[in-house]
XYZ file of C-alpha atoms in Angstrom:
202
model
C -88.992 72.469 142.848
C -92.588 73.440 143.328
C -93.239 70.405 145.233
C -90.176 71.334 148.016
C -90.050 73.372 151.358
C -87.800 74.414 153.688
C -88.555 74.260 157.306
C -86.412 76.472 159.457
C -86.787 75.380 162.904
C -86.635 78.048 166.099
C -83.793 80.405 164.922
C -84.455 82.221 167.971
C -82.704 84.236 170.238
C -83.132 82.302 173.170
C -81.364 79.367 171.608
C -78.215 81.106 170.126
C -75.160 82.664 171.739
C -75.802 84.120 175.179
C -79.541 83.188 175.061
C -81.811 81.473 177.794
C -81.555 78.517 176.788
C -78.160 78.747 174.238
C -77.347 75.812 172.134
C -73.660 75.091 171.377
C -72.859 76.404 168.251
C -76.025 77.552 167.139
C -74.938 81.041 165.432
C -72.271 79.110 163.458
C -74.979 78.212 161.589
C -76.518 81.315 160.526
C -75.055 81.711 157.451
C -76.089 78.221 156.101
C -79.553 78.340 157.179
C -79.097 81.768 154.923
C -78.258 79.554 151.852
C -80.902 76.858 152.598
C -83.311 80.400 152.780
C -82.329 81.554 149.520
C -82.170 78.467 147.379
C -85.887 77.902 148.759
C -89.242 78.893 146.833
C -90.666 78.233 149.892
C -89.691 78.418 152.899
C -91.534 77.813 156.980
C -90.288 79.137 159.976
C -91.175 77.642 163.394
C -91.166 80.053 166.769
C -91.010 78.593 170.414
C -93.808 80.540 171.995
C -94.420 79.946 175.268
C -96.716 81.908 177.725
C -94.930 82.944 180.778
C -94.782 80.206 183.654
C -94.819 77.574 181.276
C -95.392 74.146 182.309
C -92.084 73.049 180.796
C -90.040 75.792 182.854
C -88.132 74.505 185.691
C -88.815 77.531 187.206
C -92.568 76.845 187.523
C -91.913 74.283 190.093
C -90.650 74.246 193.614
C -86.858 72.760 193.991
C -86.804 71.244 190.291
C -83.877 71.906 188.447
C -83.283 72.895 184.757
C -82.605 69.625 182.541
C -84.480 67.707 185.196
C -86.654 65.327 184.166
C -90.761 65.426 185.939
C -93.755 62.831 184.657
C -96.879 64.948 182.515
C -99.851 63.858 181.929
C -98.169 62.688 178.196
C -95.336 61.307 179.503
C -91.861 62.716 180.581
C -91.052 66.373 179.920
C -87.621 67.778 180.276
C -87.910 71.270 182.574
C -85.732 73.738 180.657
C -85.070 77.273 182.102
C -87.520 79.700 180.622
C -87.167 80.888 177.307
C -88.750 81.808 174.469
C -91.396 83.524 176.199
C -93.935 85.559 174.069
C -93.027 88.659 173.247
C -89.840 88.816 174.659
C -86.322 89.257 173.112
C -85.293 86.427 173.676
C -88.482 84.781 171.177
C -87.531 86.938 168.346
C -85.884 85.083 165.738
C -82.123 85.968 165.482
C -81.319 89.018 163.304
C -79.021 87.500 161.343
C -81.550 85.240 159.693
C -83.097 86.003 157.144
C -87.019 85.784 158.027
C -88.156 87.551 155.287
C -88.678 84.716 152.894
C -91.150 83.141 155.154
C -94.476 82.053 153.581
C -95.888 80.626 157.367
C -94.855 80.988 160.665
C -95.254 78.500 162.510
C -95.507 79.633 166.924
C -95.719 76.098 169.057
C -96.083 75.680 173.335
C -98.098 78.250 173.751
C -100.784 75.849 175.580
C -99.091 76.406 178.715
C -99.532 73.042 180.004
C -98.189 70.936 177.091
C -93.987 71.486 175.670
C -93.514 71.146 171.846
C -90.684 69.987 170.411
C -92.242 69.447 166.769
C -93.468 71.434 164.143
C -96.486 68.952 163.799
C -97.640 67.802 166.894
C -97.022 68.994 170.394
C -95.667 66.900 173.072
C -98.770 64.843 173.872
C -99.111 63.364 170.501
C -102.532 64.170 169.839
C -102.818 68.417 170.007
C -101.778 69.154 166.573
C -100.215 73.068 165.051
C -102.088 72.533 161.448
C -98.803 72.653 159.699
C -99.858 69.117 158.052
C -102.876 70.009 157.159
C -101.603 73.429 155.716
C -98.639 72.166 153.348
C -100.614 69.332 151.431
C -103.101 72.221 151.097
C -100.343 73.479 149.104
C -98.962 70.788 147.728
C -95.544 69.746 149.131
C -94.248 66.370 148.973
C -90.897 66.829 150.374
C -89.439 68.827 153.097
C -86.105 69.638 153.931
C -85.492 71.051 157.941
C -82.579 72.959 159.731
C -82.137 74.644 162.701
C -82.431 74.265 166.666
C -81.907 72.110 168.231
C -81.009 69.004 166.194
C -81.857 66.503 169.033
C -85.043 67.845 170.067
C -87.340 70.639 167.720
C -85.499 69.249 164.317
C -85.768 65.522 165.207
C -89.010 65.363 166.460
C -89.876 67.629 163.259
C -88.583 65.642 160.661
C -90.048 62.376 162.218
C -93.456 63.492 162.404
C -93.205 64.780 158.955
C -92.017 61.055 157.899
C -95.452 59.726 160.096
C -97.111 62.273 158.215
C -96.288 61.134 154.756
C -93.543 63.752 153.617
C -90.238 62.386 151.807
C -88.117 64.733 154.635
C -84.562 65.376 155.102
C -82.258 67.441 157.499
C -79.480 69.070 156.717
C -77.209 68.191 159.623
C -74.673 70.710 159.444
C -77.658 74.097 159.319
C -78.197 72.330 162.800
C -76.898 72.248 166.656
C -77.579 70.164 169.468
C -78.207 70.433 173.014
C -76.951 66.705 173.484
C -78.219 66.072 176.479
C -77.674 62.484 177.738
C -76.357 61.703 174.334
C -79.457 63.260 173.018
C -77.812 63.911 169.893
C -76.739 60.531 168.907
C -79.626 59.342 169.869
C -82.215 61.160 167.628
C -79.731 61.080 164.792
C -80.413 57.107 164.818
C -84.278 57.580 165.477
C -84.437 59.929 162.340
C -81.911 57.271 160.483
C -84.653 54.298 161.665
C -88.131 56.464 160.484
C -86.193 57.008 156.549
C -85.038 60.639 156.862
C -82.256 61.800 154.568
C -79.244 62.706 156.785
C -77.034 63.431 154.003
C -78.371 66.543 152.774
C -75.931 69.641 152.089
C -76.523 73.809 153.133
């Protein structure tokens, strides 16, 4: 439908198989974020983007550990090990997706003192990536997202496309989670709560 996208969220290196920052199961779902890809018109990938010495790196700070939690100016930020850091391997997006397609993409954290999870908005609330802005441009109503991680880059996605106005839906199994803490439960019943579609099919 004219009116449709597909958001493909951080199919990166970094967050598949023997990555940085690998997410369980995340090149198990190559081949469906293939399908989503080709029954798409239209179709937005994000990219994790992140200067070196990030704010959001563990590494940046004395004695903190990875998957620790530290208090930013915004609020609390998990400190992941570095990854996805510009112009590195590890950023490009997996070759087994199929990037091609792409009409926009979409880089995110490259401020180096804020993280950013969504597509929308980065981790402060208020610093936003234009993607808004640039798909009513165009004319989308509804979105449809997939990718990495479920828990964290797809849930805060498809939320802040809800708060944005979009009809938006995830299709659960073109996704993986970290699940940290119960992370993934957790955002499935935020997304559930803001009237995302969780029953959506690669």
């Amino acid at each position: 439908m004219p009116n449709e996208a597909l958001i493909v969220i951080d199919m990166q290196n970094d967050f598949c198989d023997g990555g940085a920052l690998a997410v369980p199961g995340a090149n198990a779902i190559v081949p469906l974020v293939n399908r989503l890809i080709g029954r798409f018109d239209h179709v937005v990938l994000t990219q994790d983007w992140h200067p070196a010495g990030h704010a959001s790196f563990a590494a940046s700070w004395q004695n903190a550990a990875p998957f620790s939690t530290m208090n930013f100016s915004y609020g609390p930020q998990t400190l992941w090990p570095a990854h996805c850091v510009q112009g590195t391997p590890g950023a490009a997006f997996h070759p087994g997706v199929d990037a091609t397609k792409a009409e926009l993409i979409v880089r995110k954290g490259f401020h180096t003192g804020i993280d950013s999870y969504s597509a929308f908005r980065e981790n402060d609330r208020v610093t936003r990536t234009g993607l808004d802005g640039y798909l009513k441009e165009r004319g989308f109503t509804r979105l449809m997202l997939c990718g990495l991680a479920l828990d964290y880059c797809v849930a805060w996605s498809a939320i802040d496309a809800r708060q944005a106005g979009f009809d938006a839906a995830v299709v659960v199994e073109a996704t993986a989670a970290i699940d940290l803490d119960g992370s993934r439960n957790k955002m499935l019943a935020e997304m559930r709560q803001a009237g995302i579609n969780l029953s959506a099919t690669a």
